[in-house]
XYZ file of C-alpha atoms in Angstrom:
331
model
C 0.250 0.054 0.064
C 1.196 3.391 -1.046
C -0.764 5.495 0.719
C -3.162 5.010 3.915
C -6.118 4.921 1.269
C -6.509 2.301 -1.567
C -9.074 2.274 -4.419
C -12.610 3.764 -4.060
C -15.779 2.919 -2.077
C -15.099 -0.343 -0.937
C -17.635 -3.046 -0.510
C -20.103 -2.114 2.289
C -24.109 -4.288 2.631
C -26.111 -0.539 3.755
C -29.123 -0.407 2.449
C -27.828 3.415 1.423
C -25.971 2.149 -1.256
C -28.580 0.272 -3.023
C -26.191 -3.154 -2.194
C -28.509 -5.772 -3.097
C -25.675 -9.091 -3.927
C -22.655 -10.613 -3.739
C -19.518 -8.364 -5.102
C -17.649 -10.230 -6.262
C -18.159 -10.315 -10.364
C -15.901 -10.578 -13.132
C -14.474 -7.253 -13.125
C -15.057 -6.174 -9.768
C -11.780 -4.130 -8.852
C -13.435 -3.015 -5.749
C -13.832 -5.745 -3.309
C -12.183 -7.929 -0.497
C -11.641 -9.782 -2.668
C -8.227 -7.584 -3.448
C -7.946 -6.793 -0.453
C -9.474 -3.697 0.110
C -11.333 -3.185 3.537
C -14.065 -1.331 4.213
C -11.938 1.109 6.278
C -10.396 1.343 3.242
C -12.934 4.670 2.605
C -15.767 4.859 5.316
C -14.649 5.280 8.840
C -16.786 4.028 12.092
C -16.556 6.610 13.326
C -15.498 10.171 12.724
C -13.044 10.410 15.453
C -10.528 8.254 16.643
C -8.243 9.105 20.111
C -8.601 11.851 19.530
C -7.623 12.307 15.834
C -8.909 11.905 13.041
C -8.299 8.625 10.961
C -5.034 8.951 8.579
C -6.162 10.849 5.126
C -9.668 11.728 5.876
C -9.736 15.255 5.654
C -11.088 17.870 8.325
C -14.993 19.698 8.844
C -16.478 16.203 9.200
C -18.199 13.470 9.556
C -18.937 13.369 6.264
C -22.296 11.229 4.019
C -22.503 7.556 4.248
C -18.622 8.205 6.494
C -16.934 8.444 3.950
C -13.734 9.575 5.149
C -13.163 12.725 2.522
C -15.291 15.916 1.741
C -16.280 14.678 -1.269
C -17.057 11.747 -4.164
C -14.501 13.331 -6.189
C -12.537 13.629 -3.733
C -12.254 10.222 -2.120
C -11.340 8.471 -5.890
C -8.942 10.626 -6.898
C -7.092 10.034 -3.458
C -5.572 7.120 -5.249
C -6.369 7.757 -8.689
C -4.338 10.828 -9.091
C -1.003 8.962 -9.804
C -0.166 8.679 -5.880
C -0.558 5.579 -5.429
C 1.093 3.332 -8.383
C -1.082 0.152 -7.740
C -4.007 1.780 -8.793
C -4.794 3.887 -12.587
C -3.877 7.033 -12.793
C -6.754 8.897 -14.618
C -5.448 12.960 -13.643
C -3.009 14.344 -15.708
C -0.390 14.254 -17.065
C -0.281 10.776 -16.895
C 3.902 8.018 -17.178
C 2.073 4.595 -16.129
C 2.167 3.643 -20.064
C 5.209 4.511 -20.557
C 6.935 2.814 -22.961
C 4.123 0.090 -22.642
C 3.644 0.061 -26.803
C 0.293 2.344 -25.672
C -0.548 6.193 -25.568
C -2.701 5.643 -22.986
C -5.726 4.227 -21.106
C -9.083 2.788 -22.432
C -10.350 5.954 -20.676
C -7.498 8.805 -21.577
C -7.763 10.955 -18.741
C -9.391 14.273 -16.728
C -7.007 17.560 -18.829
C -8.096 19.371 -15.311
C -8.885 19.021 -11.368
C -11.463 18.461 -9.547
C -13.941 21.828 -10.103
C -12.152 23.032 -12.993
C -13.758 23.293 -16.514
C -11.783 22.111 -20.161
C -12.619 21.718 -23.909
C -10.641 18.393 -23.735
C -12.785 15.904 -22.002
C -15.458 15.266 -19.358
C -14.616 17.515 -16.277
C -15.506 16.427 -12.774
C -17.886 18.865 -10.024
C -18.657 21.156 -12.908
C -22.181 22.805 -12.551
C -22.874 22.148 -16.439
C -26.109 23.850 -17.187
C -25.703 22.713 -21.127
C -24.394 19.184 -21.717
C -23.301 18.827 -25.797
C -25.585 17.203 -27.810
C -27.914 16.214 -24.479
C -31.733 16.691 -23.350
C -29.957 17.214 -19.207
C -29.106 20.146 -17.624
C -27.358 21.380 -14.552
C -25.585 18.750 -14.408
C -22.572 18.207 -11.919
C -20.365 14.754 -13.575
C -18.594 13.104 -9.827
C -16.577 9.533 -10.303
C -19.831 7.649 -9.314
C -21.617 9.620 -11.802
C -20.579 6.457 -13.882
C -18.864 3.852 -11.859
C -20.459 2.058 -9.180
C -17.809 2.485 -6.723
C -18.122 -0.571 -4.885
C -17.467 -2.444 -7.971
C -19.876 -4.815 -10.124
C -19.422 -6.768 -13.620
C -19.677 -4.550 -16.449
C -16.629 -3.210 -17.891
C -14.739 -0.184 -16.131
C -16.894 -1.096 -12.993
C -19.629 1.440 -14.567
C -23.359 1.648 -14.400
C -26.294 0.403 -15.842
C -28.021 3.255 -15.783
C -26.199 6.365 -15.508
C -28.799 8.951 -16.764
C -31.848 7.769 -18.804
C -34.950 5.106 -18.443
C -33.521 2.328 -19.373
C -30.925 0.141 -18.156
C -27.193 0.185 -20.722
C -25.164 -2.141 -19.856
C -22.209 -3.364 -21.021
C -21.024 -6.752 -19.593
C -17.240 -7.726 -19.683
C -16.851 -10.709 -21.233
C -19.686 -10.567 -23.982
C -19.748 -7.183 -24.833
C -16.219 -6.416 -24.137
C -13.229 -8.329 -23.967
C -9.901 -8.936 -22.527
C -6.641 -10.540 -23.506
C -4.432 -12.407 -21.168
C -5.646 -12.133 -17.649
C -4.092 -8.933 -16.237
C -4.870 -10.610 -12.312
C -6.390 -7.916 -10.310
C -5.341 -4.404 -9.169
C -4.026 -3.481 -7.330
C -0.865 -4.069 -8.351
C 1.769 -1.476 -10.599
C 1.768 -4.086 -13.419
C -1.688 -5.566 -13.289
C -3.300 -1.891 -13.185
C -1.291 -1.079 -16.233
C -2.468 -4.049 -17.935
C -5.551 -4.456 -17.335
C -5.897 -0.835 -18.286
C -3.908 -0.433 -21.425
C -6.371 0.634 -24.458
C -4.999 -2.316 -26.574
C -6.175 -4.379 -23.940
C -9.552 -4.520 -25.124
C -11.184 -5.540 -27.316
C -14.899 -4.490 -28.093
C -18.199 -6.051 -29.876
C -21.073 -3.893 -28.200
C -22.850 -1.238 -26.226
C -20.118 1.345 -25.931
C -21.633 4.009 -28.030
C -25.247 2.865 -26.508
C -24.220 3.835 -23.166
C -23.057 7.304 -23.941
C -25.975 7.938 -25.371
C -27.599 7.729 -22.090
C -26.798 11.303 -21.491
C -26.343 12.052 -24.369
C -29.646 11.399 -25.948
C -29.546 13.336 -28.637
C -27.080 11.279 -30.531
C -29.050 8.247 -30.301
C -29.564 6.076 -33.457
C -33.595 6.852 -33.074
C -32.892 10.656 -32.969
C -30.700 10.982 -36.006
C -32.084 10.378 -39.307
C -30.242 10.745 -42.384
C -32.785 14.384 -42.674
C -31.623 15.145 -39.097
C -27.969 13.769 -38.282
C -26.490 14.825 -35.587
C -23.053 13.716 -36.033
C -20.824 10.458 -36.971
C -22.562 7.103 -37.690
C -21.970 4.727 -34.962
C -22.912 1.237 -34.511
C -22.596 0.992 -38.402
C -19.636 -1.528 -40.507
C -17.802 0.823 -42.161
C -17.915 -0.704 -45.474
C -21.925 0.185 -45.524
C -23.627 2.606 -46.665
C -23.634 6.361 -45.134
C -20.704 8.392 -45.907
C -18.206 7.395 -48.254
C -14.904 5.102 -46.734
C -12.752 3.003 -48.396
C -12.333 -0.354 -46.191
C -9.668 -1.988 -48.201
C -7.703 0.934 -46.986
C -8.423 0.873 -43.660
C -8.149 -3.399 -43.652
C -4.505 -2.481 -44.938
C -3.983 0.023 -42.047
C -0.580 1.380 -44.227
C -0.455 4.742 -46.393
C -2.734 8.160 -44.974
C -3.631 7.964 -41.258
C -1.202 4.815 -40.123
C 1.525 6.111 -37.746
C 3.285 4.367 -34.788
C 2.717 7.433 -32.518
C 0.296 11.050 -32.041
C 1.581 14.302 -32.254
C 4.988 13.429 -33.752
C 4.857 15.767 -36.913
C 4.714 12.632 -39.447
C 1.361 12.601 -40.724
C 0.021 8.784 -39.057
C -1.315 7.245 -35.773
C -2.340 4.119 -34.529
C -4.844 2.023 -35.755
C -8.199 3.066 -33.950
C -10.250 1.401 -31.662
C -13.582 -0.328 -33.449
C -16.210 -3.603 -32.952
C -16.704 -6.352 -34.148
C -20.511 -7.600 -33.619
C -19.279 -10.773 -34.220
C -16.300 -11.423 -31.291
C -17.101 -13.992 -29.007
C -12.935 -13.019 -27.211
C -10.262 -11.164 -27.417
C -8.538 -11.871 -30.428
C -12.211 -12.743 -32.775
C -12.605 -8.619 -31.907
C -9.073 -7.506 -32.666
C -9.374 -8.827 -36.567
C -9.777 -6.402 -38.965
C -12.884 -6.691 -41.413
C -14.706 -4.026 -43.728
C -17.318 -5.350 -41.258
C -16.241 -3.114 -38.747
C -18.018 -1.332 -36.853
C -17.020 3.069 -35.720
C -17.663 3.814 -31.953
C -17.623 6.512 -29.662
C -14.863 5.602 -28.705
C -13.399 5.238 -31.401
C -12.847 8.973 -31.476
C -13.361 9.805 -28.085
C -11.565 8.659 -25.127
C -13.874 8.964 -21.893
C -12.542 10.279 -18.842
C -10.693 13.124 -21.719
C -7.197 13.215 -23.374
C -4.466 16.106 -25.040
C -7.071 16.820 -27.432
C -10.659 18.962 -27.534
C -13.471 17.723 -27.031
C -11.727 13.939 -25.732
C -10.514 12.715 -29.232
C -7.968 10.405 -29.727
C -6.011 12.551 -32.426
C -5.849 16.293 -32.559
C -8.900 17.304 -35.420
C -9.457 20.316 -33.790
C -7.376 23.104 -30.967
C -3.465 22.871 -30.491
C -1.656 19.646 -31.147
C 0.579 18.013 -34.207
C -0.770 19.843 -37.484
C 0.306 16.832 -39.123
C -1.937 14.523 -37.852
C -4.958 17.064 -38.390
C -7.182 14.967 -40.808
C -5.488 11.065 -39.784
C -8.227 9.832 -37.612
C -11.014 10.796 -40.375
C -8.257 9.000 -43.186
C -7.369 6.100 -41.360
C -11.844 4.897 -43.211
C -11.817 7.376 -45.297
C -8.664 7.846 -47.365
C -10.675 11.102 -48.969
């Protein structure tokens, strides 16, 4: 253990959290099975022996007897890079240096809590308007998207972050992981588990995003009222002029080994394989590979505007400005 807390909110059986079942699930990272105790995040008594437990914020007791004053402060106590056994989600992120991957599957938050930025989602910032959404006056915390106690979804994401229906993304059916990385917290397992190239996709991730960004749902976008790039459709399908042969070749315009190196071309973008049954089959490049939200965007954010994987807008390497588009379209 590097710091006095390790992980986010941990398993605690209380109706206040709506916990109704066991937590030993396919991708549960917060739990007793990983050696994490309830006391990592909760305290039975706010003051002990006349003082505060290690890592506890002053000014409590706090809601649900959390040891820190807000959800974001609790989660980022470990996930800000200070604990090298936990995934780092706040820039600068160095855990992927020299791994062959430029970033994690979700990217990172480019600004601290309470600071608005144009490079991805914000934490602790009131958003009067949400892009492509009917939602208003929203303030995101880590628990807006993730189950703090863990579940069997990809990255412990919630079944229903917003909206009237569930949109689960199940590990082992909607997403697939390469060779088992083991359970974080550990330095090696954490780096492997969250490497972008260690995950393959079959379905559901875009639908999950549209739980909040509901104006991007397929039923809201007709040929005469399109608000966004097509998603969940094969590269070889109708709707946009694409070059499936160029995509499958994986070389030429748009394709490169790194981003921002002043040489045109970036690593191959992520894609869905609707027939995938495991990690190897989710990596097969074909004309019917599908574009998804995560093809172009990183969920937390990136070094580029709108959380894009490459600098299509704003600061960044001019050489890569059209690289992501070129991989599919080759115009």
